[in-house]
PDB file of C-alpha atoms in Angstrom:
ATOM      1  CA  UNK F   1     -40.442 -17.737 -14.718  1.00 68.00           C
ATOM      2  CA  UNK F   2     -41.938 -16.529 -11.308  1.00 83.00           C
ATOM      3  CA  UNK F   3     -41.593 -13.004 -10.468  1.00 82.00           C
ATOM      4  CA  UNK F   4     -40.637 -14.194  -7.032  1.00 81.00           C
ATOM      5  CA  UNK F   5     -38.418 -15.982  -8.455  1.00 84.00           C
ATOM      6  CA  UNK F   6     -37.217 -13.466 -11.115  1.00 80.00           C
ATOM      7  CA  UNK F   7     -37.171 -11.191  -8.289  1.00 79.00           C
ATOM      8  CA  UNK F   8     -34.542 -13.731  -6.098  1.00 80.00           C
ATOM      9  CA  UNK F   9     -32.046 -13.687  -9.492  1.00 76.00           C
ATOM     10  CA  UNK F  10     -32.031 -10.407 -10.424  1.00 75.00           C
ATOM     11  CA  UNK F  11     -31.180  -9.455  -6.191  1.00 75.00           C
ATOM     12  CA  UNK F  12     -28.547 -12.191  -6.100  1.00 76.00           C
ATOM     13  CA  UNK F  13     -26.938 -10.975  -9.507  1.00 81.00           C
ATOM     14  CA  UNK F  14     -27.240  -7.186  -8.229  1.00 74.00           C
ATOM     15  CA  UNK F  15     -25.480  -8.781  -4.961  1.00 74.00           C
ATOM     16  CA  UNK F  16     -22.990 -10.677  -6.696  1.00 73.00           C
ATOM     17  CA  UNK F  17     -21.694  -7.528  -8.932  1.00 69.00           C
ATOM     18  CA  UNK F  18     -21.327  -5.588  -6.000  1.00 66.00           C
ATOM     19  CA  UNK F  19     -19.163  -8.207  -4.194  1.00 64.00           C
ATOM     20  CA  UNK F  20     -16.633  -8.218  -6.880  1.00 63.00           C
ATOM     21  CA  UNK F  21     -16.766  -4.146  -7.436  1.00 59.00           C
ATOM     22  CA  UNK F  22     -15.303  -4.130  -3.627  1.00 58.00           C
ATOM     23  CA  UNK F  23     -13.414  -7.017  -4.056  1.00 56.00           C
ATOM     24  CA  UNK F  24     -11.064  -5.353  -7.596  1.00 54.00           C
ATOM     25  CA  UNK F  25     -11.538  -1.979  -5.811  1.00 51.00           C
ATOM     26  CA  UNK F  26      -9.917  -2.987  -2.992  1.00 48.00           C
ATOM     27  CA  UNK F  27      -6.910  -5.221  -4.723  1.00 50.00           C
ATOM     28  CA  UNK F  28      -6.425  -2.542  -7.189  1.00 52.00           C
ATOM     29  CA  UNK F  29      -3.093  -0.118  -6.585  1.00 54.00           C
ATOM     30  CA  UNK F  30      -4.758   3.686  -6.027  1.00 51.00           C
ATOM     31  CA  UNK F  31      -3.243   5.764  -7.671  1.00 62.00           C
ATOM     32  CA  UNK F  32      -0.231   7.626  -6.319  1.00 66.00           C
ATOM     33  CA  UNK F  33      -1.433   8.567  -2.261  1.00 71.00           C
ATOM     34  CA  UNK F  34      -0.572  11.310  -0.182  1.00 81.00           C
ATOM     35  CA  UNK F  35       1.051  10.352   3.176  1.00 89.00           C
ATOM     36  CA  UNK F  36      -1.317  12.357   4.940  1.00 87.00           C
ATOM     37  CA  UNK F  37      -4.393  10.692   3.661  1.00 86.00           C
ATOM     38  CA  UNK F  38      -2.978   7.349   4.471  1.00 90.00           C
ATOM     39  CA  UNK F  39      -4.940   5.936   7.726  1.00 89.00           C
ATOM     40  CA  UNK F  40      -6.132   2.602   9.857  1.00 90.00           C
ATOM     41  CA  UNK F  41      -9.072   2.990   7.481  1.00 89.00           C
ATOM     42  CA  UNK F  42      -6.798   1.844   4.117  1.00 90.00           C
ATOM     43  CA  UNK F  43      -5.617  -1.173   6.446  1.00 92.00           C
ATOM     44  CA  UNK F  44      -5.080  -3.951   4.330  1.00 93.00           C
ATOM     45  CA  UNK F  45      -4.898  -2.440   1.187  1.00 93.00           C
ATOM     46  CA  UNK F  46      -2.418  -1.865  -1.863  1.00 94.00           C
ATOM     47  CA  UNK F  47      -1.464   1.818  -2.010  1.00 94.00           C
ATOM     48  CA  UNK F  48       1.178   3.660  -3.902  1.00 93.00           C
ATOM     49  CA  UNK F  49       3.478   6.422  -1.733  1.00 92.00           C
ATOM     50  CA  UNK F  50       6.345   8.322  -3.607  1.00 89.00           C
ATOM     51  CA  UNK F  51       8.389   9.905  -1.400  1.00 88.00           C
ATOM     52  CA  UNK F  52      12.052  10.559   0.362  1.00 87.00           C
ATOM     53  CA  UNK F  53      13.550   7.922   2.312  1.00 87.00           C
ATOM     54  CA  UNK F  54      14.637   8.700   5.638  1.00 85.00           C
ATOM     55  CA  UNK F  55      16.515   6.407   8.937  1.00 87.00           C
ATOM     56  CA  UNK F  56      17.146   3.476   6.741  1.00 86.00           C
ATOM     57  CA  UNK F  57      18.152   1.048   8.986  1.00 87.00           C
ATOM     58  CA  UNK F  58      18.529  -3.025   7.409  1.00 86.00           C
ATOM     59  CA  UNK F  59      18.098  -5.794  10.277  1.00 90.00           C
ATOM     60  CA  UNK F  60      18.032  -9.712   9.025  1.00 90.00           C
ATOM     61  CA  UNK F  61      17.826  -8.338   5.801  1.00 84.00           C
ATOM     62  CA  UNK F  62      14.858  -6.726   6.393  1.00 89.00           C
ATOM     63  CA  UNK F  63      14.689  -3.050   5.647  1.00 89.00           C
ATOM     64  CA  UNK F  64      13.053  -0.575   7.833  1.00 92.00           C
ATOM     65  CA  UNK F  65      13.064   3.604   6.850  1.00 92.00           C
ATOM     66  CA  UNK F  66      10.273   5.995   6.754  1.00 93.00           C
ATOM     67  CA  UNK F  67       9.117   7.408   3.817  1.00 92.00           C
ATOM     68  CA  UNK F  68       8.584  11.473   3.835  1.00 90.00           C
ATOM     69  CA  UNK F  69       6.727  13.379   1.449  1.00 89.00           C
ATOM     70  CA  UNK F  70       4.923  16.740   1.035  1.00 88.00           C
ATOM     71  CA  UNK F  71       1.801  15.791   3.399  1.00 90.00           C
ATOM     72  CA  UNK F  72       3.619  13.914   6.009  1.00 92.00           C
ATOM     73  CA  UNK F  73       5.823  10.570   6.897  1.00 94.00           C
ATOM     74  CA  UNK F  74       5.067   7.037   7.226  1.00 95.00           C
ATOM     75  CA  UNK F  75       6.745   4.463   8.274  1.00 95.00           C
ATOM     76  CA  UNK F  76       8.136   1.288   5.987  1.00 95.00           C
ATOM     77  CA  UNK F  77       9.066  -2.004   5.282  1.00 95.00           C
ATOM     78  CA  UNK F  78      10.668  -4.212   2.963  1.00 93.00           C
ATOM     79  CA  UNK F  79      11.166  -7.380   4.010  1.00 93.00           C
ATOM     80  CA  UNK F  80      14.181 -10.134   3.654  1.00 89.00           C
ATOM     81  CA  UNK F  81      11.808 -12.294   0.814  1.00 91.00           C
ATOM     82  CA  UNK F  82      11.004  -9.154  -1.358  1.00 90.00           C
ATOM     83  CA  UNK F  83      13.907  -7.737  -0.333  1.00 83.00           C
ATOM     84  CA  UNK F  84      15.260 -10.389  -2.106  1.00 85.00           C
ATOM     85  CA  UNK F  85      13.611 -10.393  -5.158  1.00 87.00           C
ATOM     86  CA  UNK F  86      13.894  -6.439  -6.030  1.00 81.00           C
ATOM     87  CA  UNK F  87      17.291  -6.192  -4.845  1.00 74.00           C
ATOM     88  CA  UNK F  88      18.504  -4.300  -2.419  1.00 56.00           C
ATOM     89  CA  UNK F  89      19.968  -1.640  -5.126  1.00 49.00           C
ATOM     90  CA  UNK F  90      16.201  -0.584  -6.254  1.00 43.00           C
ATOM     91  CA  UNK F  91      15.725   0.976  -2.932  1.00 49.00           C
ATOM     92  CA  UNK F  92      17.239   4.196  -4.154  1.00 45.00           C
ATOM     93  CA  UNK F  93      17.868   7.772  -1.706  1.00 44.00           C
ATOM     94  CA  UNK F  94      16.293  10.763  -3.288  1.00 39.00           C
ATOM     95  CA  UNK F  95      17.482  13.422  -4.650  1.00 45.00           C
ATOM     96  CA  UNK F  96      19.630  16.161  -2.756  1.00 48.00           C
ATOM     97  CA  UNK F  97      17.300  18.801  -3.046  1.00 51.00           C
ATOM     98  CA  UNK F  98      13.759  16.861  -1.351  1.00 50.00           C
ATOM     99  CA  UNK F  99      12.378  15.855  -4.407  1.00 52.00           C
ATOM    100  CA  UNK F 100      10.455  12.362  -4.740  1.00 53.00           C
ATOM    101  CA  UNK F 101      12.732   9.605  -6.629  1.00 67.00           C
ATOM    102  CA  UNK F 102      11.054   6.820  -5.861  1.00 84.00           C
ATOM    103  CA  UNK F 103       7.377   5.282  -5.420  1.00 88.00           C
ATOM    104  CA  UNK F 104       6.635   2.154  -3.521  1.00 92.00           C
ATOM    105  CA  UNK F 105       3.998  -0.283  -3.627  1.00 94.00           C
ATOM    106  CA  UNK F 106       2.385  -1.855  -1.073  1.00 95.00           C
ATOM    107  CA  UNK F 107       0.057  -3.401   2.007  1.00 96.00           C
ATOM    108  CA  UNK F 108      -1.110  -0.946   4.486  1.00 96.00           C
ATOM    109  CA  UNK F 109      -1.212  -2.054   8.291  1.00 95.00           C
ATOM    110  CA  UNK F 110      -1.351  -1.634  11.887  1.00 92.00           C
ATOM    111  CA  UNK F 111       2.207  -2.136  13.388  1.00 90.00           C
ATOM    112  CA  UNK F 112       2.800  -2.269  16.388  1.00 84.00           C
ATOM    113  CA  UNK F 113      -1.197  -3.909  16.626  1.00 88.00           C
ATOM    114  CA  UNK F 114      -3.478  -2.296  18.634  1.00 84.00           C
ATOM    115  CA  UNK F 115      -1.134   0.710  18.503  1.00 87.00           C
ATOM    116  CA  UNK F 116      -3.146   2.769  15.095  1.00 87.00           C
ATOM    117  CA  UNK F 117       0.178   3.706  13.708  1.00 89.00           C
ATOM    118  CA  UNK F 118       0.281   2.715  10.405  1.00 94.00           C
ATOM    119  CA  UNK F 119       3.351   1.729   8.156  1.00 96.00           C
ATOM    120  CA  UNK F 120       3.672   0.653   4.388  1.00 97.00           C
ATOM    121  CA  UNK F 121       4.594  -3.517   3.707  1.00 97.00           C
ATOM    122  CA  UNK F 122       6.472  -2.673   0.573  1.00 94.00           C
ATOM    123  CA  UNK F 123       6.038  -5.495  -1.755  1.00 94.00           C
ATOM    124  CA  UNK F 124       7.605  -3.399  -4.937  1.00 91.00           C
ATOM    125  CA  UNK F 125       9.102  -0.613  -5.918  1.00 88.00           C
ATOM    126  CA  UNK F 126       9.301   2.130  -8.729  1.00 83.00           C
ATOM    127  CA  UNK F 127      11.658   5.241  -9.633  1.00 72.00           C
ATOM    128  CA  UNK F 128       9.960   8.485 -10.447  1.00 67.00           C
TER     129      UNK F 128
END
């Protein structure tokens, strides 16, 4: 095999490996993330946050609420299709002492678009 062909094959393999690592890390759920650490840099990524539910509002089957932890507050939404799959009873409210009782896994998005504000589009719920 020619040296130039070998170099090209090595470069292509290295780039493919880096791309694969990037895609896997982007799709993977990070371990529990503090709310204060979630920024627009996380947009499109799946994260897991744990906290207490505040200001729950239901409209057209969609659930809108805030999730609070020791580090801050994040707006969250569970759309009606996801809510139907999860069952609305799975949206647990925190214990009276304020300790987080629920973990939310979802995709970080900017809403409204161009506002610089982040929200979590919840896809899964876990009890602590």
